[in-house]
Amino acid sequence: MSILRGLLFNLYFLILTVIMGLGAIPIRLMKRQDLALSYAKLWSRAVLFGFAQLCSVKIEVHGRDNIPAGPSLIASQHQSFFDGFIWMNLVPLPTYIIKAELTKIPLVGPMLVLSGMIPVERSAGSKALRTMMKDSARAHASDRQIIIFPEGTRTLPGERHPIQPGIIALARQANVPVVPVATNSGLFWDRSPWRKKPGVLKVVIGAPLPSTEGRNGFTIALNEAWDELCATHELPRNTVDNSVELQRV
């Protein structure tokens, strides 16, 4: 059944994306970021509606009141493509830090750029980090909420990867609330594009992190926040040994 659900959803997703991608052409010609963002929000709602209905998934979001007003840095776990859609409608002005390759997807890519997402060319090294910092500063100056996946890649449910330098630099530069987010999305939206499983998908938003000093302090605070969110909401967890984590940072 998981493969059948995946097939149905993939067909729905493909048709929806082609239709809405073609419908976005006038917005791209007008070069209106506000319209592009509203259209992207609509597309994301439609994607998640189809996912929930066709795959028998109930989406629960806990802790919405922990999202501060104004600019912020959303530090979310990343287990599936679901995580790339949900925040489009959880905050008023979302800006994802995304892989530059995504901007090359036909129909979708140009809208990602126009709507204000921040592409990062990973192979560019320190230059990419500097560009990301400048783009993020402009986004925060426009009261946007930046969504970043601190581990830098998708993980399996309960798996933990080292925190990457990007979010540490952003948190230090921006001086805005950093909001930890845990999820179990990987249990239902599998890495395989053909598997979708039913159940209760949780997105759990924690209180903004306390002020910390240095890279090590930030890494410990974020990992401990994720651990607490996973424990209190019964999400898959693999508690990080911070002594090991510090050696990696």
mmCIF file of C-alpha atoms in Angstrom:
data_model
loop_
_atom_site.group_PDB
_atom_site.id
_atom_site.type_symbol
_atom_site.label_atom_id
_atom_site.label_comp_id
_atom_site.label_asym_id
_atom_site.label_seq_id
_atom_site.Cartn_x
_atom_site.Cartn_y
_atom_site.Cartn_z
ATOM 1 C CA MET A 1 0.000 0.000 0.000
ATOM 2 C CA SER A 2 2.853 2.414 0.720
ATOM 3 C CA ILE A 3 3.983 2.128 -2.909
ATOM 4 C CA LEU A 4 0.427 2.644 -4.203
ATOM 5 C CA ARG A 5 0.097 5.758 -2.049
ATOM 6 C CA GLY A 6 3.430 6.967 -3.380
ATOM 7 C CA LEU A 7 2.351 6.433 -6.994
ATOM 8 C CA LEU A 8 -0.917 8.300 -6.492
ATOM 9 C CA PHE A 9 0.750 11.190 -4.739
ATOM 10 C CA ASN A 10 3.561 11.446 -7.295
ATOM 11 C CA LEU A 11 1.011 11.646 -10.096
ATOM 12 C CA TYR A 12 -0.924 14.319 -8.208
ATOM 13 C CA PHE A 13 2.287 16.230 -7.462
ATOM 14 C CA LEU A 14 3.452 16.122 -11.083
ATOM 15 C CA ILE A 15 0.152 17.342 -12.520
ATOM 16 C CA LEU A 16 -0.207 20.044 -9.873
ATOM 17 C CA THR A 17 3.348 21.301 -10.367
ATOM 18 C CA VAL A 18 3.074 21.469 -14.155
ATOM 19 C CA ILE A 19 -0.256 23.322 -14.030
ATOM 20 C CA MET A 20 0.860 25.764 -11.358
ATOM 21 C CA GLY A 21 4.289 26.147 -12.922
ATOM 22 C CA LEU A 22 2.691 27.252 -16.185
ATOM 23 C CA GLY A 23 0.293 29.474 -14.264
ATOM 24 C CA ALA A 24 3.250 31.198 -12.636
ATOM 25 C CA ILE A 25 4.671 32.487 -15.917
ATOM 26 C CA PRO A 26 2.760 35.818 -15.782
ATOM 27 C CA ILE A 27 4.074 36.397 -12.239
ATOM 28 C CA ARG A 28 7.619 35.701 -13.402
ATOM 29 C CA LEU A 29 7.179 38.208 -16.231
ATOM 30 C CA MET A 30 5.928 40.849 -13.786
ATOM 31 C CA LYS A 31 8.850 40.074 -11.420
ATOM 32 C CA ARG A 32 6.653 40.611 -8.374
ATOM 33 C CA GLN A 33 8.182 38.977 -5.295
ATOM 34 C CA ASP A 34 5.036 39.434 -3.209
ATOM 35 C CA LEU A 35 2.875 37.664 -5.791
ATOM 36 C CA ALA A 36 5.500 34.949 -6.236
ATOM 37 C CA LEU A 37 5.569 34.246 -2.499
ATOM 38 C CA SER A 38 1.768 34.124 -2.249
ATOM 39 C CA TYR A 39 1.661 31.758 -5.221
ATOM 40 C CA ALA A 40 4.362 29.556 -3.673
ATOM 41 C CA LYS A 41 2.345 29.407 -0.447
ATOM 42 C CA LEU A 42 -0.710 28.287 -2.423
ATOM 43 C CA TRP A 43 1.301 25.589 -4.222
ATOM 44 C CA SER A 44 2.695 24.328 -0.905
ATOM 45 C CA ARG A 45 -0.782 24.146 0.656
ATOM 46 C CA ALA A 46 -2.010 22.175 -2.342
ATOM 47 C CA VAL A 47 0.966 19.782 -2.168
ATOM 48 C CA LEU A 48 0.435 19.079 1.546
ATOM 49 C CA PHE A 49 -3.318 18.731 1.106
ATOM 50 C CA GLY A 50 -2.755 16.032 -1.505
ATOM 51 C CA PHE A 51 -0.125 14.359 0.644
ATOM 52 C CA ALA A 52 -2.427 14.241 3.674
ATOM 53 C CA GLN A 53 -5.455 13.017 1.732
ATOM 54 C CA LEU A 54 -3.863 10.522 -0.650
ATOM 55 C CA CYS A 55 -1.394 9.093 1.864
ATOM 56 C CA SER A 56 -3.670 9.083 4.946
ATOM 57 C CA VAL A 57 -1.325 11.309 6.937
ATOM 58 C CA LYS A 58 -2.518 13.558 9.752
ATOM 59 C CA ILE A 59 -0.236 16.584 10.112
ATOM 60 C CA GLU A 60 0.083 17.978 13.630
ATOM 61 C CA VAL A 61 1.968 21.180 14.428
ATOM 62 C CA HIS A 62 2.802 21.740 18.099
ATOM 63 C CA GLY A 63 4.171 24.901 19.669
ATOM 64 C CA ARG A 64 3.053 27.537 17.169
ATOM 65 C CA ASP A 65 3.041 30.092 19.979
ATOM 66 C CA ASN A 66 6.835 29.695 20.198
ATOM 67 C CA ILE A 67 7.248 31.414 16.822
ATOM 68 C CA PRO A 68 8.180 35.032 17.560
ATOM 69 C CA ALA A 69 6.797 37.966 15.624
ATOM 70 C CA GLY A 70 9.161 39.501 13.106
ATOM 71 C CA PRO A 71 12.428 38.087 11.772
ATOM 72 C CA SER A 72 13.729 34.813 13.155
ATOM 73 C CA LEU A 73 15.913 31.829 12.324
ATOM 74 C CA ILE A 74 14.040 28.512 12.199
ATOM 75 C CA ALA A 75 16.494 25.675 12.952
ATOM 76 C CA SER A 76 14.637 22.566 11.808
ATOM 77 C CA GLN A 77 15.505 18.910 11.595
ATOM 78 C CA HIS A 78 15.287 17.687 8.007
ATOM 79 C CA GLN A 79 14.090 14.171 7.205
ATOM 80 C CA SER A 80 12.105 14.496 3.982
ATOM 81 C CA PHE A 81 10.900 16.828 1.238
ATOM 82 C CA PHE A 82 7.870 17.510 3.450
ATOM 83 C CA ASP A 83 10.070 19.840 5.520
ATOM 84 C CA GLY A 84 10.582 21.989 2.450
ATOM 85 C CA PHE A 85 6.844 22.676 2.164
ATOM 86 C CA ILE A 86 5.422 22.954 5.678
ATOM 87 C CA TRP A 87 7.094 26.232 6.649
ATOM 88 C CA MET A 88 5.737 28.087 3.668
ATOM 89 C CA ASN A 89 2.496 28.553 5.596
ATOM 90 C CA LEU A 90 3.641 28.420 9.227
ATOM 91 C CA VAL A 91 5.326 31.839 9.122
ATOM 92 C CA PRO A 92 4.224 34.967 7.237
ATOM 93 C CA LEU A 93 7.395 35.650 5.217
ATOM 94 C CA PRO A 94 9.360 32.395 4.828
ATOM 95 C CA THR A 95 12.801 32.293 3.279
ATOM 96 C CA TYR A 96 14.401 28.882 2.900
ATOM 97 C CA ILE A 97 18.125 28.333 2.613
ATOM 98 C CA ILE A 98 18.161 25.937 -0.354
ATOM 99 C CA LYS A 99 20.618 24.056 -2.535
ATOM 100 C CA ALA A 100 21.440 26.018 -5.685
ATOM 101 C CA GLU A 101 20.563 22.957 -7.783
ATOM 102 C CA LEU A 102 16.887 23.447 -6.931
ATOM 103 C CA THR A 103 16.813 26.732 -8.832
ATOM 104 C CA LYS A 104 17.546 24.825 -12.034
ATOM 105 C CA ILE A 105 14.339 22.761 -11.900
ATOM 106 C CA PRO A 106 12.095 23.751 -14.845
ATOM 107 C CA LEU A 107 9.087 25.906 -13.898
ATOM 108 C CA VAL A 108 9.794 25.628 -10.153
ATOM 109 C CA GLY A 109 13.352 26.968 -9.998
ATOM 110 C CA PRO A 110 12.715 30.516 -11.250
ATOM 111 C CA MET A 111 9.848 30.914 -8.768
ATOM 112 C CA LEU A 112 12.083 29.867 -5.878
ATOM 113 C CA VAL A 113 14.427 32.726 -6.682
ATOM 114 C CA LEU A 114 11.676 35.277 -7.338
ATOM 115 C CA SER A 115 9.828 34.416 -4.106
ATOM 116 C CA GLY A 116 12.938 35.189 -2.065
ATOM 117 C CA MET A 117 14.496 31.827 -1.300
ATOM 118 C CA ILE A 118 18.279 31.884 -0.750
ATOM 119 C CA PRO A 119 20.235 29.441 -2.950
ATOM 120 C CA VAL A 120 23.632 28.217 -1.764
ATOM 121 C CA GLU A 121 26.252 26.792 -4.123
ATOM 122 C CA ARG A 122 27.892 24.299 -1.774
ATOM 123 C CA SER A 123 30.908 23.738 -3.989
ATOM 124 C CA ALA A 124 31.799 27.450 -3.753
ATOM 125 C CA GLY A 125 33.096 27.073 -0.186
ATOM 126 C CA SER A 126 33.732 30.289 1.758
ATOM 127 C CA LYS A 127 32.374 32.419 -1.081
ATOM 128 C CA ALA A 128 29.028 30.638 -0.783
ATOM 129 C CA LEU A 129 28.973 31.323 2.954
ATOM 130 C CA ARG A 130 29.661 35.029 2.429
ATOM 131 C CA THR A 131 26.912 35.271 -0.177
ATOM 132 C CA MET A 132 24.458 33.457 2.094
ATOM 133 C CA MET A 133 25.274 35.843 4.943
ATOM 134 C CA LYS A 134 24.616 38.914 2.780
ATOM 135 C CA ASP A 135 21.357 37.494 1.384
ATOM 136 C CA SER A 136 20.212 36.494 4.862
ATOM 137 C CA ALA A 137 20.943 39.962 6.249
ATOM 138 C CA ARG A 138 18.753 41.474 3.526
ATOM 139 C CA ALA A 139 15.991 38.955 4.268
ATOM 140 C CA HIS A 140 16.012 39.694 7.989
ATOM 141 C CA ALA A 141 16.022 43.433 7.258
ATOM 142 C CA SER A 142 12.757 42.794 5.405
ATOM 143 C CA ASP A 143 11.300 41.020 8.484
ATOM 144 C CA ARG A 144 11.491 37.600 6.854
ATOM 145 C CA GLN A 145 11.793 34.307 8.707
ATOM 146 C CA ILE A 146 14.734 32.193 7.525
ATOM 147 C CA ILE A 147 14.340 28.412 7.566
ATOM 148 C CA ILE A 148 17.584 26.467 7.667
ATOM 149 C CA PHE A 149 18.381 22.800 8.170
ATOM 150 C CA PRO A 150 21.422 22.953 10.475
ATOM 151 C CA GLU A 151 22.670 19.435 9.723
ATOM 152 C CA GLY A 152 23.008 20.341 6.061
ATOM 153 C CA THR A 153 21.329 17.207 4.707
ATOM 154 C CA ARG A 154 18.350 14.928 5.127
ATOM 155 C CA THR A 155 18.629 12.441 7.960
ATOM 156 C CA LEU A 156 16.779 9.269 8.877
ATOM 157 C CA PRO A 157 14.266 9.477 11.755
ATOM 158 C CA GLY A 158 16.302 9.485 14.961
ATOM 159 C CA GLU A 159 19.586 9.984 13.106
ATOM 160 C CA ARG A 160 21.768 12.976 13.966
ATOM 161 C CA HIS A 161 24.483 14.673 11.916
ATOM 162 C CA PRO A 162 26.957 17.353 13.090
ATOM 163 C CA ILE A 163 25.688 20.942 13.091
ATOM 164 C CA GLN A 164 27.149 22.793 10.103
ATOM 165 C CA PRO A 165 28.948 26.161 10.391
ATOM 166 C CA GLY A 166 26.345 28.047 8.329
ATOM 167 C CA ILE A 167 23.687 28.342 11.012
ATOM 168 C CA ILE A 168 26.248 29.270 13.655
ATOM 169 C CA ALA A 169 27.454 32.149 11.487
ATOM 170 C CA LEU A 170 23.882 33.230 10.735
ATOM 171 C CA ALA A 171 22.856 33.146 14.385
ATOM 172 C CA ARG A 172 25.880 35.234 15.341
ATOM 173 C CA GLN A 173 25.279 37.793 12.586
ATOM 174 C CA ALA A 174 21.522 38.168 12.743
ATOM 175 C CA ASN A 175 20.874 38.615 16.461
ATOM 176 C CA VAL A 176 17.323 37.281 16.026
ATOM 177 C CA PRO A 177 15.511 34.475 17.901
ATOM 178 C CA VAL A 178 16.697 30.985 16.905
ATOM 179 C CA VAL A 179 13.786 28.538 17.058
ATOM 180 C CA PRO A 180 14.515 24.770 17.283
ATOM 181 C CA VAL A 181 12.156 22.401 15.455
ATOM 182 C CA ALA A 182 11.927 18.603 15.641
ATOM 183 C CA THR A 183 9.921 16.315 13.376
ATOM 184 C CA ASN A 184 9.204 12.710 12.448
ATOM 185 C CA SER A 185 8.396 13.475 8.799
ATOM 186 C CA GLY A 186 10.804 10.816 7.536
ATOM 187 C CA LEU A 187 8.535 8.082 8.887
ATOM 188 C CA PHE A 188 5.818 9.020 6.402
ATOM 189 C CA TRP A 189 7.518 10.736 3.457
ATOM 190 C CA ASP A 190 10.293 8.260 2.757
ATOM 191 C CA ARG A 191 13.572 9.035 0.995
ATOM 192 C CA SER A 192 12.330 6.735 -1.731
ATOM 193 C CA PRO A 193 9.942 8.741 -3.949
ATOM 194 C CA TRP A 194 7.696 5.703 -4.184
ATOM 195 C CA ARG A 195 6.954 5.133 -0.492
ATOM 196 C CA LYS A 196 4.412 7.080 1.545
ATOM 197 C CA LYS A 197 3.151 5.695 4.844
ATOM 198 C CA PRO A 198 0.022 6.635 6.852
ATOM 199 C CA GLY A 199 0.107 7.955 10.404
ATOM 200 C CA VAL A 200 0.495 11.085 12.509
ATOM 201 C CA LEU A 201 3.259 13.377 11.273
ATOM 202 C CA LYS A 202 4.438 15.832 13.920
ATOM 203 C CA VAL A 203 6.213 19.150 13.621
ATOM 204 C CA VAL A 204 7.225 20.329 17.090
ATOM 205 C CA ILE A 205 8.347 23.936 17.588
ATOM 206 C CA GLY A 206 10.386 24.739 20.688
ATOM 207 C CA ALA A 207 11.008 27.961 22.565
ATOM 208 C CA PRO A 208 13.767 30.200 21.145
ATOM 209 C CA LEU A 209 17.228 29.118 22.248
ATOM 210 C CA PRO A 210 18.850 30.927 25.161
ATOM 211 C CA SER A 211 21.844 33.157 24.509
ATOM 212 C CA THR A 212 25.072 31.162 24.207
ATOM 213 C CA GLU A 213 28.740 31.935 23.771
ATOM 214 C CA GLY A 214 30.729 30.479 20.883
ATOM 215 C CA ARG A 215 30.180 27.654 18.438
ATOM 216 C CA ASN A 216 30.293 24.906 21.059
ATOM 217 C CA GLY A 217 27.691 26.558 23.264
ATOM 218 C CA PHE A 218 25.315 27.019 20.342
ATOM 219 C CA THR A 219 25.751 23.430 19.165
ATOM 220 C CA ILE A 220 25.059 22.037 22.637
ATOM 221 C CA ALA A 221 21.985 24.251 23.093
ATOM 222 C CA LEU A 222 20.471 23.257 19.751
ATOM 223 C CA ASN A 223 21.089 19.529 20.203
ATOM 224 C CA GLU A 224 19.682 19.604 23.732
ATOM 225 C CA ALA A 225 16.590 21.456 22.513
ATOM 226 C CA TRP A 226 16.027 18.845 19.805
ATOM 227 C CA ASP A 227 16.518 16.041 22.334
ATOM 228 C CA GLU A 228 13.942 17.558 24.678
ATOM 229 C CA LEU A 229 11.383 18.094 21.907
ATOM 230 C CA CYS A 230 11.820 14.506 20.694
ATOM 231 C CA ALA A 231 11.513 13.100 24.216
ATOM 232 C CA THR A 232 8.418 15.083 25.209
ATOM 233 C CA HIS A 233 6.568 14.412 21.947
ATOM 234 C CA GLU A 234 7.638 10.786 21.442
ATOM 235 C CA LEU A 235 9.611 11.368 18.268
ATOM 236 C CA PRO A 236 12.423 9.045 17.129
ATOM 237 C CA ARG A 237 15.560 10.174 18.886
ATOM 238 C CA ASN A 238 19.221 9.338 19.088
ATOM 239 C CA THR A 239 20.573 11.462 21.907
ATOM 240 C CA VAL A 240 23.784 13.201 20.888
ATOM 241 C CA ASP A 241 26.874 12.781 23.018
ATOM 242 C CA ASN A 242 27.893 16.445 23.164
ATOM 243 C CA SER A 243 31.469 15.544 24.030
ATOM 244 C CA VAL A 244 31.715 13.768 20.670
ATOM 245 C CA GLU A 245 29.799 16.527 18.897
ATOM 246 C CA LEU A 246 32.183 19.179 20.177
ATOM 247 C CA GLN A 247 35.125 17.335 18.626
ATOM 248 C CA ARG A 248 33.397 17.587 15.266
ATOM 249 C CA VAL A 249 32.569 21.285 15.420
#
